[in-house]
mmCIF file of C-alpha atoms in Angstrom:
data_model
loop_
_atom_site.group_PDB
_atom_site.id
_atom_site.type_symbol
_atom_site.label_atom_id
_atom_site.label_comp_id
_atom_site.label_asym_id
_atom_site.label_seq_id
_atom_site.Cartn_x
_atom_site.Cartn_y
_atom_site.Cartn_z
ATOM 1 C CA MET A 1 -0.012 0.013 0.003
ATOM 2 C CA GLN A 2 1.709 3.147 -1.236
ATOM 3 C CA LEU A 3 1.348 6.815 -0.396
ATOM 4 C CA ASN A 4 1.725 8.990 -3.479
ATOM 5 C CA ASP A 5 3.346 12.435 -3.399
ATOM 6 C CA ALA A 6 0.116 14.364 -3.883
ATOM 7 C CA THR A 7 -1.612 12.618 -0.976
ATOM 8 C CA PHE A 8 1.460 13.069 1.218
ATOM 9 C CA ALA A 9 1.385 16.801 0.488
ATOM 10 C CA ARG A 10 -2.245 16.888 1.643
ATOM 11 C CA PHE A 11 -1.357 14.965 4.818
ATOM 12 C CA SER A 12 1.458 17.445 5.415
ATOM 13 C CA ALA A 13 -0.921 20.372 5.032
ATOM 14 C CA TRP A 14 -3.397 18.723 7.386
ATOM 15 C CA MET A 15 -0.688 18.179 10.021
ATOM 16 C CA ARG A 16 0.372 21.818 9.736
ATOM 17 C CA GLU A 17 -3.227 22.887 10.300
ATOM 18 C CA GLN A 18 -3.632 20.585 13.317
ATOM 19 C CA SER A 19 -0.282 21.004 15.075
ATOM 20 C CA GLY A 20 1.759 23.600 13.205
ATOM 21 C CA MET A 21 4.372 20.912 12.504
ATOM 22 C CA HIS A 22 6.189 20.886 9.183
ATOM 23 C CA MET A 23 6.467 17.460 7.550
ATOM 24 C CA PRO A 24 9.047 17.530 4.745
ATOM 25 C CA GLU A 25 9.179 14.970 1.934
ATOM 26 C CA SER A 26 11.805 13.036 3.928
ATOM 27 C CA LYS A 27 9.073 12.102 6.462
ATOM 28 C CA LYS A 28 6.917 10.311 3.869
ATOM 29 C CA THR A 29 8.056 6.794 4.858
ATOM 30 C CA LEU A 30 7.624 7.589 8.559
ATOM 31 C CA LEU A 31 4.049 8.770 7.944
ATOM 32 C CA GLN A 32 3.235 5.596 5.998
ATOM 33 C CA GLN A 33 4.581 3.359 8.753
ATOM 34 C CA ARG A 34 2.955 5.159 11.676
ATOM 35 C CA LEU A 35 -0.485 5.445 10.077
ATOM 36 C CA LEU A 36 -0.707 2.016 8.390
ATOM 37 C CA ASN A 37 -2.408 0.346 11.332
ATOM 38 C CA ARG A 38 -5.014 3.105 11.440
ATOM 39 C CA LEU A 39 -6.101 2.249 7.902
ATOM 40 C CA THR A 40 -6.819 -1.296 9.113
ATOM 41 C CA ALA A 41 -8.528 -0.052 12.251
ATOM 42 C CA ARG A 42 -10.830 2.214 10.257
ATOM 43 C CA GLN A 43 -11.353 -0.347 7.500
ATOM 44 C CA VAL A 44 -10.154 1.828 4.650
ATOM 45 C CA SER A 45 -7.888 0.569 1.876
ATOM 46 C CA THR A 46 -5.933 3.679 0.895
ATOM 47 C CA TYR A 47 -4.187 6.609 2.513
ATOM 48 C CA GLU A 48 -6.441 8.899 0.499
ATOM 49 C CA ALA A 49 -9.494 7.346 2.130
ATOM 50 C CA TYR A 50 -7.943 7.671 5.587
ATOM 51 C CA LEU A 51 -7.204 11.340 4.964
ATOM 52 C CA ARG A 52 -10.887 11.843 4.163
ATOM 53 C CA VAL A 53 -11.691 10.327 7.569
ATOM 54 C CA LEU A 54 -9.339 12.804 9.234
ATOM 55 C CA GLN A 55 -10.903 15.731 7.388
ATOM 56 C CA ASP A 56 -14.334 14.865 8.773
ATOM 57 C CA PRO A 57 -15.062 17.440 11.569
ATOM 58 C CA ASP A 58 -16.867 14.729 13.554
ATOM 59 C CA GLU A 59 -13.733 12.518 13.719
ATOM 60 C CA VAL A 60 -12.159 14.361 16.644
ATOM 61 C CA GLN A 61 -10.878 11.203 18.334
ATOM 62 C CA GLU A 62 -9.280 9.832 15.166
ATOM 63 C CA GLN A 63 -7.670 13.219 14.508
ATOM 64 C CA ALA A 64 -6.132 13.116 17.984
ATOM 65 C CA ILE A 65 -4.825 9.577 17.386
ATOM 66 C CA ALA A 66 -3.201 10.574 14.078
ATOM 67 C CA VAL A 67 -1.542 13.672 15.527
ATOM 68 C CA ASP A 68 -0.288 11.602 18.452
ATOM 69 C CA LEU A 69 1.269 8.997 16.120
ATOM 70 C CA LEU A 70 2.984 11.647 14.037
ATOM 71 C CA THR A 71 4.332 13.899 16.802
ATOM 72 C CA THR A 72 5.622 11.467 19.439
ATOM 73 C CA HIS A 73 9.414 11.369 19.651
ATOM 74 C CA GLU A 74 11.949 9.315 21.585
ATOM 75 C CA THR A 75 13.583 10.820 24.673
ATOM 76 C CA PHE A 76 15.536 9.648 27.702
ATOM 77 C CA PHE A 77 16.590 10.703 31.196
ATOM 78 C CA PHE A 78 19.194 13.477 31.476
ATOM 79 C CA ARG A 79 19.448 13.919 27.718
ATOM 80 C CA GLU A 80 22.165 16.471 26.990
ATOM 81 C CA ARG A 81 23.580 16.183 30.487
ATOM 82 C CA LYS A 82 25.435 19.498 30.384
ATOM 83 C CA HIS A 83 22.109 21.365 30.524
ATOM 84 C CA PHE A 84 21.248 19.708 33.850
ATOM 85 C CA ASP A 85 24.730 20.318 35.262
ATOM 86 C CA TRP A 86 24.370 23.989 34.320
ATOM 87 C CA MET A 87 20.905 24.224 35.851
ATOM 88 C CA GLN A 88 22.087 22.639 39.116
ATOM 89 C CA HIS A 89 24.833 25.272 39.343
ATOM 90 C CA GLU A 90 22.436 28.080 38.393
ATOM 91 C CA VAL A 91 19.882 27.304 41.103
ATOM 92 C CA ALA A 92 22.444 26.626 43.829
ATOM 93 C CA ALA A 93 22.223 30.256 45.026
ATOM 94 C CA TRP A 94 18.459 30.569 44.472
ATOM 95 C CA PRO A 95 16.922 32.719 47.264
ATOM 96 C CA LYS A 96 14.985 30.565 49.717
ATOM 97 C CA ASN A 97 12.094 32.987 49.781
ATOM 98 C CA ARG A 98 11.705 33.057 45.995
ATOM 99 C CA ALA A 99 9.534 30.519 44.182
ATOM 100 C CA LEU A 100 11.036 28.761 41.160
ATOM 101 C CA LYS A 101 8.929 27.638 38.184
ATOM 102 C CA VAL A 102 10.035 25.496 35.273
ATOM 103 C CA TRP A 103 8.102 24.534 32.143
ATOM 104 C CA SER A 104 9.009 21.517 30.047
ATOM 105 C CA ALA A 105 7.058 22.633 26.995
ATOM 106 C CA ALA A 106 7.215 19.347 25.079
ATOM 107 C CA SER A 107 7.651 16.814 27.862
ATOM 108 C CA SER A 108 6.724 13.752 25.809
ATOM 109 C CA THR A 109 6.823 10.625 27.976
ATOM 110 C CA GLY A 110 8.262 12.539 30.945
ATOM 111 C CA GLU A 111 11.947 11.697 31.121
ATOM 112 C CA GLU A 112 12.933 15.351 30.760
ATOM 113 C CA ILE A 113 10.544 16.672 33.388
ATOM 114 C CA TRP A 114 11.534 14.035 35.968
ATOM 115 C CA SER A 115 15.198 14.807 35.291
ATOM 116 C CA ILE A 116 14.479 18.467 36.020
ATOM 117 C CA ALA A 117 12.593 17.564 39.185
ATOM 118 C CA MET A 118 15.446 15.393 40.467
ATOM 119 C CA VAL A 119 17.936 18.234 39.992
ATOM 120 C CA LEU A 120 15.727 20.762 41.763
ATOM 121 C CA ALA A 121 14.885 18.443 44.676
ATOM 122 C CA HIS A 122 18.536 17.521 45.149
ATOM 123 C CA GLN A 123 19.824 21.081 44.945
ATOM 124 C CA LEU A 124 17.030 23.105 46.573
ATOM 125 C CA GLY A 125 15.419 20.515 48.792
ATOM 126 C CA GLU A 126 12.240 18.510 48.440
ATOM 127 C CA GLN A 127 10.179 20.976 50.483
ATOM 128 C CA ALA A 128 11.435 24.157 48.818
ATOM 129 C CA ASP A 129 9.069 26.372 46.799
ATOM 130 C CA TRP A 130 9.566 25.016 43.309
ATOM 131 C CA HIS A 131 7.219 23.539 40.727
ATOM 132 C CA VAL A 132 7.547 21.999 37.294
ATOM 133 C CA LEU A 133 4.903 21.995 34.551
ATOM 134 C CA GLY A 134 5.058 19.424 31.770
ATOM 135 C CA SER A 135 3.020 19.785 28.592
ATOM 136 C CA ASP A 136 2.571 18.015 25.287
ATOM 137 C CA ILE A 137 0.071 17.942 22.449
ATOM 138 C CA SER A 138 -0.454 14.189 22.999
ATOM 139 C CA LEU A 139 -2.758 13.038 25.800
ATOM 140 C CA ARG A 140 -1.296 9.544 25.533
ATOM 141 C CA VAL A 141 2.267 10.594 26.352
ATOM 142 C CA ILE A 142 0.993 12.964 29.066
ATOM 143 C CA ALA A 143 -0.709 9.977 30.731
ATOM 144 C CA GLN A 144 2.499 7.968 30.487
ATOM 145 C CA ALA A 145 4.567 10.831 31.924
ATOM 146 C CA ASN A 146 2.106 11.339 34.763
ATOM 147 C CA ALA A 147 2.222 7.619 35.624
ATOM 148 C CA ALA A 148 5.983 8.082 36.229
ATOM 149 C CA HIS A 149 6.588 4.353 35.648
ATOM 150 C CA TYR A 150 9.497 3.276 33.426
ATOM 151 C CA SER A 151 11.564 0.287 32.439
ATOM 152 C CA LEU A 152 14.953 0.175 34.139
ATOM 153 C CA THR A 153 16.498 -0.124 30.696
ATOM 154 C CA ARG A 154 15.612 3.566 30.237
ATOM 155 C CA ALA A 155 17.346 4.656 33.435
ATOM 156 C CA ASP A 156 20.976 4.536 32.287
ATOM 157 C CA GLY A 157 21.278 8.329 32.212
ATOM 158 C CA ILE A 158 20.142 8.893 35.821
ATOM 159 C CA PRO A 159 23.079 9.661 38.148
ATOM 160 C CA SER A 160 23.416 6.947 40.809
ATOM 161 C CA THR A 161 22.901 9.417 43.698
ATOM 162 C CA LEU A 162 19.595 10.637 42.216
ATOM 163 C CA MET A 163 18.572 7.099 41.297
ATOM 164 C CA ARG A 164 18.830 6.036 44.923
ATOM 165 C CA LYS A 165 17.036 9.103 46.248
ATOM 166 C CA TYR A 166 14.169 9.543 43.794
ATOM 167 C CA CYS A 167 13.513 6.228 41.990
ATOM 168 C CA LEU A 168 11.758 3.236 43.487
ATOM 169 C CA LYS A 169 12.845 -0.063 41.947
ATOM 170 C CA GLY A 170 10.090 -2.563 41.287
ATOM 171 C CA VAL A 171 9.975 -5.993 42.926
ATOM 172 C CA GLY A 172 8.015 -9.129 42.116
ATOM 173 C CA LYS A 173 5.809 -8.512 39.093
ATOM 174 C CA GLN A 174 7.292 -4.992 38.812
ATOM 175 C CA ASP A 175 10.860 -6.268 38.695
ATOM 176 C CA GLY A 176 12.820 -4.484 35.966
ATOM 177 C CA SER A 177 10.885 -1.248 36.304
ATOM 178 C CA LEU A 178 11.135 1.988 38.332
ATOM 179 C CA LEU A 179 8.642 4.453 39.758
ATOM 180 C CA ILE A 180 9.456 8.094 40.368
ATOM 181 C CA ALA A 181 9.190 8.792 44.126
ATOM 182 C CA PRO A 182 6.007 10.514 45.406
ATOM 183 C CA VAL A 183 8.052 13.418 46.810
ATOM 184 C CA LEU A 184 8.773 14.452 43.193
ATOM 185 C CA ARG A 185 5.361 13.619 41.808
ATOM 186 C CA ASN A 186 3.849 16.090 44.292
ATOM 187 C CA LYS A 187 5.914 18.915 42.738
ATOM 188 C CA VAL A 188 5.039 18.251 39.099
ATOM 189 C CA GLY A 189 1.904 18.884 37.031
ATOM 190 C CA PHE A 190 0.907 18.045 33.475
ATOM 191 C CA ARG A 191 -1.511 19.463 30.946
ATOM 192 C CA GLN A 192 -2.185 19.228 27.231
ATOM 193 C CA ILE A 193 -0.865 22.254 25.328
ATOM 194 C CA ASN A 194 -0.536 22.754 21.569
ATOM 195 C CA LEU A 195 2.408 25.094 21.076
ATOM 196 C CA ALA A 196 1.178 25.993 17.607
ATOM 197 C CA ALA A 197 -2.041 27.496 19.052
ATOM 198 C CA PRO A 198 -2.570 30.404 21.468
ATOM 199 C CA LEU A 199 -1.164 29.367 24.839
ATOM 200 C CA PRO A 200 -3.380 29.106 27.937
ATOM 201 C CA GLU A 201 -2.822 31.118 31.115
ATOM 202 C CA ILE A 202 -0.037 29.195 32.811
ATOM 203 C CA GLY A 203 1.893 32.043 34.428
ATOM 204 C CA LEU A 204 5.521 33.037 33.956
ATOM 205 C CA PHE A 205 8.540 30.806 34.343
ATOM 206 C CA ASP A 206 12.177 31.056 35.401
ATOM 207 C CA PHE A 207 13.307 28.260 33.054
ATOM 208 C CA ILE A 208 11.615 26.909 29.937
ATOM 209 C CA PHE A 209 12.848 23.753 28.230
ATOM 210 C CA LEU A 210 11.982 23.814 24.514
ATOM 211 C CA ARG A 211 14.491 21.225 23.390
ATOM 212 C CA ASN A 212 14.191 19.333 20.110
ATOM 213 C CA VAL A 213 10.902 21.087 19.293
ATOM 214 C CA LEU A 214 11.607 23.926 16.857
ATOM 215 C CA ILE A 215 13.484 21.613 14.489
ATOM 216 C CA TYR A 216 10.109 20.146 13.457
ATOM 217 C CA PHE A 217 8.762 23.494 12.271
ATOM 218 C CA ASP A 218 9.591 25.662 9.297
ATOM 219 C CA GLY A 219 10.540 29.363 9.432
ATOM 220 C CA ASP A 220 7.184 30.968 10.148
ATOM 221 C CA GLY A 221 5.983 28.185 12.445
ATOM 222 C CA LYS A 222 9.275 28.266 14.353
ATOM 223 C CA GLN A 223 9.033 32.020 14.798
ATOM 224 C CA ASP A 224 5.433 31.900 15.972
ATOM 225 C CA ILE A 225 6.091 29.235 18.581
ATOM 226 C CA LEU A 226 9.194 30.981 19.863
ATOM 227 C CA ASN A 227 7.294 34.274 20.230
ATOM 228 C CA ARG A 228 4.484 32.559 22.130
ATOM 229 C CA VAL A 229 6.851 30.759 24.473
ATOM 230 C CA LEU A 230 8.939 33.835 25.239
ATOM 231 C CA LYS A 231 5.846 35.571 26.539
ATOM 232 C CA LYS A 232 5.830 32.932 29.300
ATOM 233 C CA LEU A 233 9.372 33.765 30.458
ATOM 234 C CA LYS A 234 10.174 36.187 33.259
ATOM 235 C CA ASN A 235 12.686 38.907 32.487
ATOM 236 C CA ASN A 236 16.274 37.585 32.814
ATOM 237 C CA ALA A 237 14.914 33.987 32.816
ATOM 238 C CA TYR A 238 16.302 31.162 30.678
ATOM 239 C CA LEU A 239 15.225 29.289 27.549
ATOM 240 C CA LEU A 240 16.851 25.962 26.792
ATOM 241 C CA VAL A 241 16.866 24.356 23.331
ATOM 242 C CA SER A 242 18.915 21.457 22.047
ATOM 243 C CA HIS A 243 22.704 21.865 21.809
ATOM 244 C CA SER A 244 22.419 21.494 18.051
ATOM 245 C CA GLU A 245 19.740 24.206 17.683
ATOM 246 C CA SER A 246 20.445 27.896 17.065
ATOM 247 C CA LEU A 247 18.030 30.766 17.618
ATOM 248 C CA TYR A 248 20.337 33.277 15.990
ATOM 249 C CA GLY A 249 18.382 36.065 14.315
ATOM 250 C CA LEU A 250 15.001 34.885 15.579
ATOM 251 C CA ASN A 251 14.615 37.240 18.526
ATOM 252 C CA ASP A 252 16.696 40.210 19.667
ATOM 253 C CA SER A 253 15.786 39.686 23.321
ATOM 254 C CA LEU A 254 17.734 36.403 23.596
ATOM 255 C CA LYS A 255 21.340 36.310 24.698
ATOM 256 C CA LEU A 256 23.334 33.099 24.146
ATOM 257 C CA ILE A 257 24.867 31.881 27.438
ATOM 258 C CA GLN A 258 26.268 28.580 26.207
ATOM 259 C CA PRO A 259 25.227 26.059 23.548
ATOM 260 C CA GLY A 260 21.447 25.609 23.762
ATOM 261 C CA ILE A 261 20.975 28.058 26.665
ATOM 262 C CA TYR A 262 19.625 31.572 26.166
ATOM 263 C CA GLN A 263 18.825 34.313 28.670
ATOM 264 C CA TYR A 264 15.719 36.359 27.952
ATOM 265 C CA LYS A 265 16.115 40.119 28.278
ATOM 266 C CA SER A 266 12.665 41.646 27.814
ATOM 267 C CA LEU A 267 12.837 44.677 25.561
ATOM 268 C CA ALA A 268 10.214 46.203 27.826
ATOM 269 C CA GLY A 269 12.425 45.537 30.819
ATOM 270 C CA VAL A 270 9.731 43.772 32.835
#
């Protein structure tokens, strides 16, 4: 069962409308593979017929399934470790009477947000005034992140000290798995957010992780998302993207601190 170029272009346009994400021609095979089972589930024989299903305004659930399949990406604990080492150093002198808020804007299955929480709990204390928000467009990965339950095979990146303090190893039927400790789960919240749409009222943050997100959007989409996200940063706060990403020329209020880390200097000074 093949997906022709014209139909792929229509799928790409549909995805842009739904999520803002740009799907170049190089993603054609990925789209075919990830959606193939949905053709069977919906009892349609071609990708063209499945696209017609997605274009039906009444097919809200199927639309959500397709977006989920096409936007979910692999992640792991303490990915790009230097970012977490930098953050630990940065918050070491954080005033005890000042709340600290972090947003993981595309938290996927949760490894990033739990890595952040481990760093903050270890450095600031478990009872300090800090909170982390995780968001994603996919309700499925939000549910997985919120469950905070992972295979031990995914835990290689967790430093041993933090592993002992904040991860509960499964026994019996749960052998080979880990559960994030309740003391961290009490400091973290999740919600569904589409970064390509107007953002909800979530307050302002001291750190925003937007890593490996903008690479999936073209020029205008990238600029729009960046502008929306920056409105959620406090003045002098920090935006983190992947080490391999550059925001050069996208916003004059961002100052590069080190690879992937920018400080936001509001042009309004507030």
